CSV table of C-alpha atoms and ligand atoms in Angstrom, one decimal:
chain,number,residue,atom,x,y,z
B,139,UNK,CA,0.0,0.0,0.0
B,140,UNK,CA,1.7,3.4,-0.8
B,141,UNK,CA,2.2,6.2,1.7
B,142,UNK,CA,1.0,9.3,1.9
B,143,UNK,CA,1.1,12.7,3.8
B,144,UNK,CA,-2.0,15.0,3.6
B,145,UNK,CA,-0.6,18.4,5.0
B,146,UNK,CA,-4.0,19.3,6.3
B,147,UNK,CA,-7.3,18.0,7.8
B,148,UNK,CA,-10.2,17.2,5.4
B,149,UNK,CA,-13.8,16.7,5.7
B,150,UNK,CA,-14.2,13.2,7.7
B,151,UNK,CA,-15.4,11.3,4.4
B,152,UNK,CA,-12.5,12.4,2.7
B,153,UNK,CA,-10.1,10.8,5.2
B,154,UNK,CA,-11.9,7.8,5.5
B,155,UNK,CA,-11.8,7.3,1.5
B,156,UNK,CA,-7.9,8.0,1.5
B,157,UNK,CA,-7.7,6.0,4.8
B,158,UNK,CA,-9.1,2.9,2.6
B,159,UNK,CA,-6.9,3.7,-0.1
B,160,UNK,CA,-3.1,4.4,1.5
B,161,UNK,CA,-1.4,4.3,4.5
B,162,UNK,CA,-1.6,7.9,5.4
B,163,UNK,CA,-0.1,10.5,7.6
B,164,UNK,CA,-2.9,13.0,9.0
B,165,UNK,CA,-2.2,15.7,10.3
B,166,UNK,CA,-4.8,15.7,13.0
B,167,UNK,CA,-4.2,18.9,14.4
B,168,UNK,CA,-4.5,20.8,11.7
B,169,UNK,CA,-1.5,22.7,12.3
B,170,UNK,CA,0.3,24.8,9.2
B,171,UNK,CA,3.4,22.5,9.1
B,172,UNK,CA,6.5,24.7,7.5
B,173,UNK,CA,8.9,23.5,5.0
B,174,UNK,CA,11.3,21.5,7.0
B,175,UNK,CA,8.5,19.6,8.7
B,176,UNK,CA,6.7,19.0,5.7
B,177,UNK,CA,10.4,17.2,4.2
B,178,UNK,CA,10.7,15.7,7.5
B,179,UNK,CA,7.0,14.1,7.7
B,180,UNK,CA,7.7,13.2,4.0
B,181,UNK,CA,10.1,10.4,4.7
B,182,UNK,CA,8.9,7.0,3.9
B,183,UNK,CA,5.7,8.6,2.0
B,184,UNK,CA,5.2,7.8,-1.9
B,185,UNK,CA,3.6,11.1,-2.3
B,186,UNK,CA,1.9,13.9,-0.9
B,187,UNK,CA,-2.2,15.7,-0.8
B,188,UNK,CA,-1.1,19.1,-0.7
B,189,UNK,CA,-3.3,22.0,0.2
B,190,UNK,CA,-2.8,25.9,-1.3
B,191,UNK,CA,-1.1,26.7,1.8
B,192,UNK,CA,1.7,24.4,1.7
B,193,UNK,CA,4.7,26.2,-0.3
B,194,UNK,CA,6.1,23.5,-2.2
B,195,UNK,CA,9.1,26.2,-3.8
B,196,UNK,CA,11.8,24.8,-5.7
B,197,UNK,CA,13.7,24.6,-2.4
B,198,UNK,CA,11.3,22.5,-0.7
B,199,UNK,CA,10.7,20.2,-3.4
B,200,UNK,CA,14.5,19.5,-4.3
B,201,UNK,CA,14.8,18.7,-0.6
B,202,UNK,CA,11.9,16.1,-0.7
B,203,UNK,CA,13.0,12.4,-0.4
B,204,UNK,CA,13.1,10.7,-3.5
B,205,UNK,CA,10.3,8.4,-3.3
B,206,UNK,CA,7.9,11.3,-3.5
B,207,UNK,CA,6.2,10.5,-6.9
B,208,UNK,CA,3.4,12.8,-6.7
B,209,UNK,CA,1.8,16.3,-5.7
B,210,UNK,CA,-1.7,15.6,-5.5
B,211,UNK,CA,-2.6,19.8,-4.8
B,212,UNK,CA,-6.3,20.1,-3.0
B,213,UNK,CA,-7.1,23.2,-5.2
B,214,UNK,CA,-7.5,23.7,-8.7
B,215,UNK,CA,-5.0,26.5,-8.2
B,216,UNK,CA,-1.8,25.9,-7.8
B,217,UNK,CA,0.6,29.0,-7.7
B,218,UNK,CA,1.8,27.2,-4.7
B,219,UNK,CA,4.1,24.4,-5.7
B,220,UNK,CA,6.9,25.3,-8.5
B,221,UNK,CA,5.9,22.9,-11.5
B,222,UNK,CA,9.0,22.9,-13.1
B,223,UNK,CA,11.1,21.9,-10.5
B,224,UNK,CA,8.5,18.8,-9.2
B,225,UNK,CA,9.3,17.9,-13.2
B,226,UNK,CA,13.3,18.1,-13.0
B,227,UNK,CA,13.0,15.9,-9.5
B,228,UNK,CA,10.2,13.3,-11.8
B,229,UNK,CA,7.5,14.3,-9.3
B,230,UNK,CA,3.8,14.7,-11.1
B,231,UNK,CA,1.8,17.8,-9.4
B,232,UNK,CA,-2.0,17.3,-10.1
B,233,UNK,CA,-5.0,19.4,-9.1
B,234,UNK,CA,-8.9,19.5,-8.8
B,235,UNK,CA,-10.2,21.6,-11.8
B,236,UNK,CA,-14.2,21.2,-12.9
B,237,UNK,CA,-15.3,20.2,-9.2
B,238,UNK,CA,-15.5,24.2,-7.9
B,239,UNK,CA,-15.7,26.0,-10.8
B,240,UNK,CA,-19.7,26.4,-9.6
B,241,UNK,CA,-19.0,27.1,-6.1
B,242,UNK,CA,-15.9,29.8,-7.2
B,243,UNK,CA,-17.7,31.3,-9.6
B,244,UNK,CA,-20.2,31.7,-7.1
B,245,UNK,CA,-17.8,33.7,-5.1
B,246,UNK,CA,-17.0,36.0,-8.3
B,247,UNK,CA,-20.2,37.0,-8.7
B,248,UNK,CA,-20.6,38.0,-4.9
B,249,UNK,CA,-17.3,40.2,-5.1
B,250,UNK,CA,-18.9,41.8,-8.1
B,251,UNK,CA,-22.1,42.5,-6.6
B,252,UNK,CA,-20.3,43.3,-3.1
B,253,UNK,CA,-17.9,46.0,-4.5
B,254,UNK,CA,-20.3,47.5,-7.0
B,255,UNK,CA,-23.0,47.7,-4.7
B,256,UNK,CA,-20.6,49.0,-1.8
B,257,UNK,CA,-22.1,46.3,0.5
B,258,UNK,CA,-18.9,46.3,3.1
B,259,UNK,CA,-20.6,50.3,4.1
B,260,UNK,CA,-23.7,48.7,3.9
B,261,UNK,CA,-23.3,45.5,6.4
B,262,UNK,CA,-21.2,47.7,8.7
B,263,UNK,CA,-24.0,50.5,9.0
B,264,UNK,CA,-27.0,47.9,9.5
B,265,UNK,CA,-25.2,46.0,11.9
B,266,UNK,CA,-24.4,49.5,14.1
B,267,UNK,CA,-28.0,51.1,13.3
B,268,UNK,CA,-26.0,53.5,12.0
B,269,UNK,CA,-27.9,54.4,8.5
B,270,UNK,CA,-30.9,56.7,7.2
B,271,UNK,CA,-32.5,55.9,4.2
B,272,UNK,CA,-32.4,58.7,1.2
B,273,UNK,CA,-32.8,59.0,-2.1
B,274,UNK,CA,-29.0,59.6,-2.7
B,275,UNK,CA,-27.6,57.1,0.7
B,276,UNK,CA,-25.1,54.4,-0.7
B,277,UNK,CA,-25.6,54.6,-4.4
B,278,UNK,CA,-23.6,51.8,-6.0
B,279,UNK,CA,-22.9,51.0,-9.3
B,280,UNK,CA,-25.6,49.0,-11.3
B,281,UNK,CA,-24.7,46.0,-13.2
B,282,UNK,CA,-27.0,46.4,-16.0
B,283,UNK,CA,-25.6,47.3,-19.2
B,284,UNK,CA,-21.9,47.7,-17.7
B,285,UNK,CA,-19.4,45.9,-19.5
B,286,UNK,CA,-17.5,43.3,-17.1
B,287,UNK,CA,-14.2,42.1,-18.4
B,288,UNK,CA,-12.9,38.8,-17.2
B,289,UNK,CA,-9.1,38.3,-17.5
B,290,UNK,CA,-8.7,34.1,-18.0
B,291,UNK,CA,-11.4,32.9,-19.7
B,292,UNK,CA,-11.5,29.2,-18.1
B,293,UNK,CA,-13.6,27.9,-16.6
B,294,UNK,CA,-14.4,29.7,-13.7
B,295,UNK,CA,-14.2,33.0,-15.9
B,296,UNK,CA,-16.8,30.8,-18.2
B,297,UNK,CA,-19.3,30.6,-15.5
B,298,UNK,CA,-18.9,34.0,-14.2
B,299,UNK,CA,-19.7,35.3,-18.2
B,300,UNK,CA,-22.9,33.1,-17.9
B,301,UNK,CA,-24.1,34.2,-15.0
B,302,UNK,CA,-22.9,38.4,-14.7
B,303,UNK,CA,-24.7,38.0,-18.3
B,304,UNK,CA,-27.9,37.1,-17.1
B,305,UNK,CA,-28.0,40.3,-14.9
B,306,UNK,CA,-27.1,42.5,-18.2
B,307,UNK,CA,-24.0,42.9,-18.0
B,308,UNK,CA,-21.9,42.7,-21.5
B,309,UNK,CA,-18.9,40.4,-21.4
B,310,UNK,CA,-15.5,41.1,-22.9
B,311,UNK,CA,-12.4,38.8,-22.1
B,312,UNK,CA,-9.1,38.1,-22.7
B,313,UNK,CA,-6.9,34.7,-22.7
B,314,UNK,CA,-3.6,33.4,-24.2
B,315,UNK,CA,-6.4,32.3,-26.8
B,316,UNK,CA,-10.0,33.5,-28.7
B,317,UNK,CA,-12.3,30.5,-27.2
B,318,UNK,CA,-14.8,29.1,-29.5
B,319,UNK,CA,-17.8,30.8,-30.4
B,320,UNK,CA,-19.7,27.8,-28.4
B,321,UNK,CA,-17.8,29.1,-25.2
B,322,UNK,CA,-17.5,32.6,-26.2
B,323,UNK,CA,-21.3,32.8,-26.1
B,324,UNK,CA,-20.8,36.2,-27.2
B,325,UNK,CA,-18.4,37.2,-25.3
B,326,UNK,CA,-16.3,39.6,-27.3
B,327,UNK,CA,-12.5,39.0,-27.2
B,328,UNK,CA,-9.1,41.3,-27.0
B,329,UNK,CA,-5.7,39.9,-27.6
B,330,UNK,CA,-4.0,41.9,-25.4
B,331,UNK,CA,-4.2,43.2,-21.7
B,332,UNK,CA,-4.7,46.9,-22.8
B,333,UNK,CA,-7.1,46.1,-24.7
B,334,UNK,CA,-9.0,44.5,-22.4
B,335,UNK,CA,-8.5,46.6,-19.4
B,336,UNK,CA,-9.6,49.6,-21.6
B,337,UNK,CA,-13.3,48.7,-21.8
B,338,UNK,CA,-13.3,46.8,-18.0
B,339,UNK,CA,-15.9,48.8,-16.2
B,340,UNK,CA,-15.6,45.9,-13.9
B,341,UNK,CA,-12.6,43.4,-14.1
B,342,UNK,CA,-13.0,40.0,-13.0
B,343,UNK,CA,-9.5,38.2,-12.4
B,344,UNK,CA,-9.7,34.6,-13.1
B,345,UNK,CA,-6.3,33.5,-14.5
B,346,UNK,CA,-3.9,31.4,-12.8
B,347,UNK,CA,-1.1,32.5,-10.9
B,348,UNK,CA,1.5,31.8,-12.9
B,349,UNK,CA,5.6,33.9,-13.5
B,350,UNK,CA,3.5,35.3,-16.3
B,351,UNK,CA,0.4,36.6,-14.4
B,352,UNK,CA,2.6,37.7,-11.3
B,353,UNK,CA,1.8,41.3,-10.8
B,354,UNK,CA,-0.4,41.9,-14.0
B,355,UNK,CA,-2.3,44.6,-11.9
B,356,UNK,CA,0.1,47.0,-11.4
B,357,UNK,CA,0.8,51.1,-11.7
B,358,UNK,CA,1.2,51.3,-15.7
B,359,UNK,CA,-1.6,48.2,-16.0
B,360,UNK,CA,-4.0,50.2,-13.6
B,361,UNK,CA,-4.0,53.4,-15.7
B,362,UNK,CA,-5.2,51.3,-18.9
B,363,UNK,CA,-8.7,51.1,-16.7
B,364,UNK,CA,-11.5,53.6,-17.4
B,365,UNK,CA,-11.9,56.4,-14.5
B,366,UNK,CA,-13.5,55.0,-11.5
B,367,UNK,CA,-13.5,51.3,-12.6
B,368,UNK,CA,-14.3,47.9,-10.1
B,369,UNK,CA,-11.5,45.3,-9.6
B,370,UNK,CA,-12.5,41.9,-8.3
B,371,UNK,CA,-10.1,39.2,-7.6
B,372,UNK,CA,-11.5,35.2,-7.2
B,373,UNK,CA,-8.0,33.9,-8.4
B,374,UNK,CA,-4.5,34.3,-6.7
B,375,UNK,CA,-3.4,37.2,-5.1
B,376,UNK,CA,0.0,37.3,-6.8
B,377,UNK,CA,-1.9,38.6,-9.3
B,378,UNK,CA,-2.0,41.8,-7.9
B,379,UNK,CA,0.7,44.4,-6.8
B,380,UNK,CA,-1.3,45.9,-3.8
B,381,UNK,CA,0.6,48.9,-3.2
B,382,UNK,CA,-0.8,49.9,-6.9
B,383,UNK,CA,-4.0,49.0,-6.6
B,384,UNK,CA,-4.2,50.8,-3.1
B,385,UNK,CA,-2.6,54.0,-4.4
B,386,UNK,CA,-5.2,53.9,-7.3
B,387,UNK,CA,-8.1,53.6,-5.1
B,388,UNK,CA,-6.8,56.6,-2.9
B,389,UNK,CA,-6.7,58.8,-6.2
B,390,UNK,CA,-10.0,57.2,-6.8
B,391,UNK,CA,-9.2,55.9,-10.2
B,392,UNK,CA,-10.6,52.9,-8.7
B,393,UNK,CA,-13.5,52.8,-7.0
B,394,UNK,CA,-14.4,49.9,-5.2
B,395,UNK,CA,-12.4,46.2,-5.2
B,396,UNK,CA,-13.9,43.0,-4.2
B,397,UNK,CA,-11.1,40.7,-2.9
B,398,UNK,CA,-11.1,37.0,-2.1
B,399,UNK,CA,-7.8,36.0,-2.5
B,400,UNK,CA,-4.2,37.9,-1.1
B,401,UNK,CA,-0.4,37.8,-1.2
B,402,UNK,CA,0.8,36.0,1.7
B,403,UNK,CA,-2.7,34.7,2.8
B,404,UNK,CA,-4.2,34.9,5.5
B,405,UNK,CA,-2.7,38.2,6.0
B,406,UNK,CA,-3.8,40.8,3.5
B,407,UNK,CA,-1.8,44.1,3.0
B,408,UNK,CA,-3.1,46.6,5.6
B,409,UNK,CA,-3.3,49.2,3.0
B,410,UNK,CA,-7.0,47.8,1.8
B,411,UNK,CA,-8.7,47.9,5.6
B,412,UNK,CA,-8.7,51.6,4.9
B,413,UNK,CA,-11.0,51.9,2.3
B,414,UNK,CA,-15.0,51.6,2.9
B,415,UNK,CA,-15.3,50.3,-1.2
B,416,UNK,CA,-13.4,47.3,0.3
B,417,UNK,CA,-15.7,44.2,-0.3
B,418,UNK,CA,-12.9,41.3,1.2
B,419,UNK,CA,-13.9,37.9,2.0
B,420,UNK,CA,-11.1,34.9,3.1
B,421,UNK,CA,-10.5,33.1,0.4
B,422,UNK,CA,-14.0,31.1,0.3
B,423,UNK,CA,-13.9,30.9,-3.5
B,424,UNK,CA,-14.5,26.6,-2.9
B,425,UNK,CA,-15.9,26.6,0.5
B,426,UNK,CA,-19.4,24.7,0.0
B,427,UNK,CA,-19.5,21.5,1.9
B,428,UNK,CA,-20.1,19.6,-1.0
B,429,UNK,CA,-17.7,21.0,-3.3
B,430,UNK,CA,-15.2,20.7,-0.4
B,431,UNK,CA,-15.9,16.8,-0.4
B,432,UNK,CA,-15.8,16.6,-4.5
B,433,UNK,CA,-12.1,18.2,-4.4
B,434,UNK,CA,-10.5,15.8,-1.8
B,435,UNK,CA,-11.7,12.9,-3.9
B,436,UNK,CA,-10.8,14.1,-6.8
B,437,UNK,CA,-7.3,14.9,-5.3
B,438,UNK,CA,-7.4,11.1,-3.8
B,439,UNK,CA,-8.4,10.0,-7.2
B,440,UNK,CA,-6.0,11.7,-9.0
B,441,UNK,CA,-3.5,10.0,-6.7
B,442,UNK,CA,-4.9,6.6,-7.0
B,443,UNK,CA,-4.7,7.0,-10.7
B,444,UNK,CA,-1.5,8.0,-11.2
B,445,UNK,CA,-0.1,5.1,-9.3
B,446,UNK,CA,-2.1,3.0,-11.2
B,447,UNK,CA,-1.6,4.1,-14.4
B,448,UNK,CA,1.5,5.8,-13.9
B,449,UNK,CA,-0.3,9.7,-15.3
B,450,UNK,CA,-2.5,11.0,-14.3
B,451,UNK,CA,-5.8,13.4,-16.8
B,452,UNK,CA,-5.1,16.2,-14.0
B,453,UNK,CA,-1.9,16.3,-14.2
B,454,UNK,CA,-0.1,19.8,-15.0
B,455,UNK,CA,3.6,19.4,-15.0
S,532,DGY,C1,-8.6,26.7,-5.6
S,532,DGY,O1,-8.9,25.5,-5.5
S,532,DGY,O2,-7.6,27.1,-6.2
S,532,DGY,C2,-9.4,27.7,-4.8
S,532,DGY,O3,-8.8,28.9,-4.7
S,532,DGY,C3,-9.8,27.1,-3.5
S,532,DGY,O4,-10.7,27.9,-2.9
């Protein structure tokens, strides 16, 4: 039976399915292990259920004992492990796309609706009584007829252009390719950033984190936006240079941002707790109990595959 260490708790089922499978190494107490105790606990494993706050960087990973065959990452994302060098040490890194895209795309929607609709002021004034209703109190911006960009037109950014669309809002995107008119859906496509960003009134940022993606929002990026545009983030916070995206909201070239995601989770830069048009949520893009349980399977499965068949369909390296 082969061996492996699953960084983090999961749902009971899910441990009691890769409990059946492997010999496994649980880590019980949920604690955040760091790099060293993750190559220590790694010792004697065949491979390893990651989770997107384990930092598998090329330094951790070359220090990993050789029989580590596989990174099986809990997360579709997966700006957390460095693919290339799990490929020079022969170690396959997998992850759980298809299974959230409903339950992340969710999540888009809500930071599109929460910053536009400036629902941070809102929540904070109900809960402290503190509000009067007139005709002018905490306008927002309406989503009707304003044109949304999406930056990574995947599948989460798919599901996000169905659904912003059915509350009238008119879809442009951008991706290292034009989709099919069948996934387009009329959706209307720019080949660059620029282009893109130029016609966002609202940006939705659903690309990976990748060394390509690193810092795409930044100063020179930012001024590409129309004046007083929305910037929503469901994907990685790497994404995102925060210093320039809080010095555009304090010139109010921005206007509001809805945030799920951060460098350096769980902190978030401090610079954002400033600003009212703040709509930030802790990185709940997949937390629905059931797509929680449909993730660790498919990250056991993936595993259980792989050994099996020696590849695995989700693998990415
Ligand atoms: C993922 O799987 O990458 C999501 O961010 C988890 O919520």
């Amino acid at each position: 039976m082969k061996k492996i260490l699953i960084t983090r708790r999961l749902l009971r089922e899910n441990e009691d399915k890769a409990s059946k499978k492997f010999k496994v190494e649980l880590n019980l107490n949920d604690e955040l292990y760091t790099q060293s105790k993750l190559i220590e606990l790694s010792n004697g494993c065949d491979g390893i259920l990651a989770s997107l706050t384990d930092k598998m960087d090329a330094q951790t990973i070359n220090k990993l004992p050789n029989t580590i065959k596989i990174i099986s990452n809990f997360a579709v994302g997966f700006g957390n492990i460095d693919l290339e060098a799990a490929k020079k040490k022969g170690i396959a890194v997998t992850n759980t796309p298809d299974v959230l895209t409903d339950a992340t795309a969710e999540i888009g929607v809500l930071l599109i609706l929460g910053a536009c609709r400036r629902a941070s002021e809102g929540i904070e004034n109900a809960r402290s009584a503190n509000w009067k209703w007139s005709a002018d109190y905490l306008i927002g911006k309406q989503l009707t007829g304003t044109r949304l960009g999406i930056l990574g037109m995947g599948r989460i950014g798919q599901k996000i252009a169905e659904i912003t669309k059915s509350l009238g809002m008119i879809i442009h995107y951008h991706n290292r390719s034009k989709l099919s008119e069948d996934k387009e859906k009329g959706a209307i496509y720019h080949d660059s950033i620029k282009s893109l960003f130029s016609v966002s009134d609202v940006l939705s940022i659903c690309c990976p984190a990748t060394k390509e993606t690193q810092n795409l929002i930044n100063k020179k990026s930012l001024e590409y936006f129309p004046k007083g545009a929305v910037i929503t983030n469901v994907a990685r916070g790497d994404i995102v240079d925060d210093d320039a995206l809080i010095d555009a909201l304090d010139r109010r070239k921005i206007y509001a941002i809805g945030l799920d995601v951060y460098k350096g989770e769980p902190n978030l830069n401090p610079g954002y707790l400033k600003f009212k048009q703040a709509f930030i949520l802790p990185h709940l893009g997949s937390a629905t109990k059931d797509t929680r349980l449909a993730m660790a399977n498919l990250a056991i499965d993936n595993i259980v595959e792989f050994f099996d068949t020696g590849s695995c369909k989700n693998k990415i390296n």
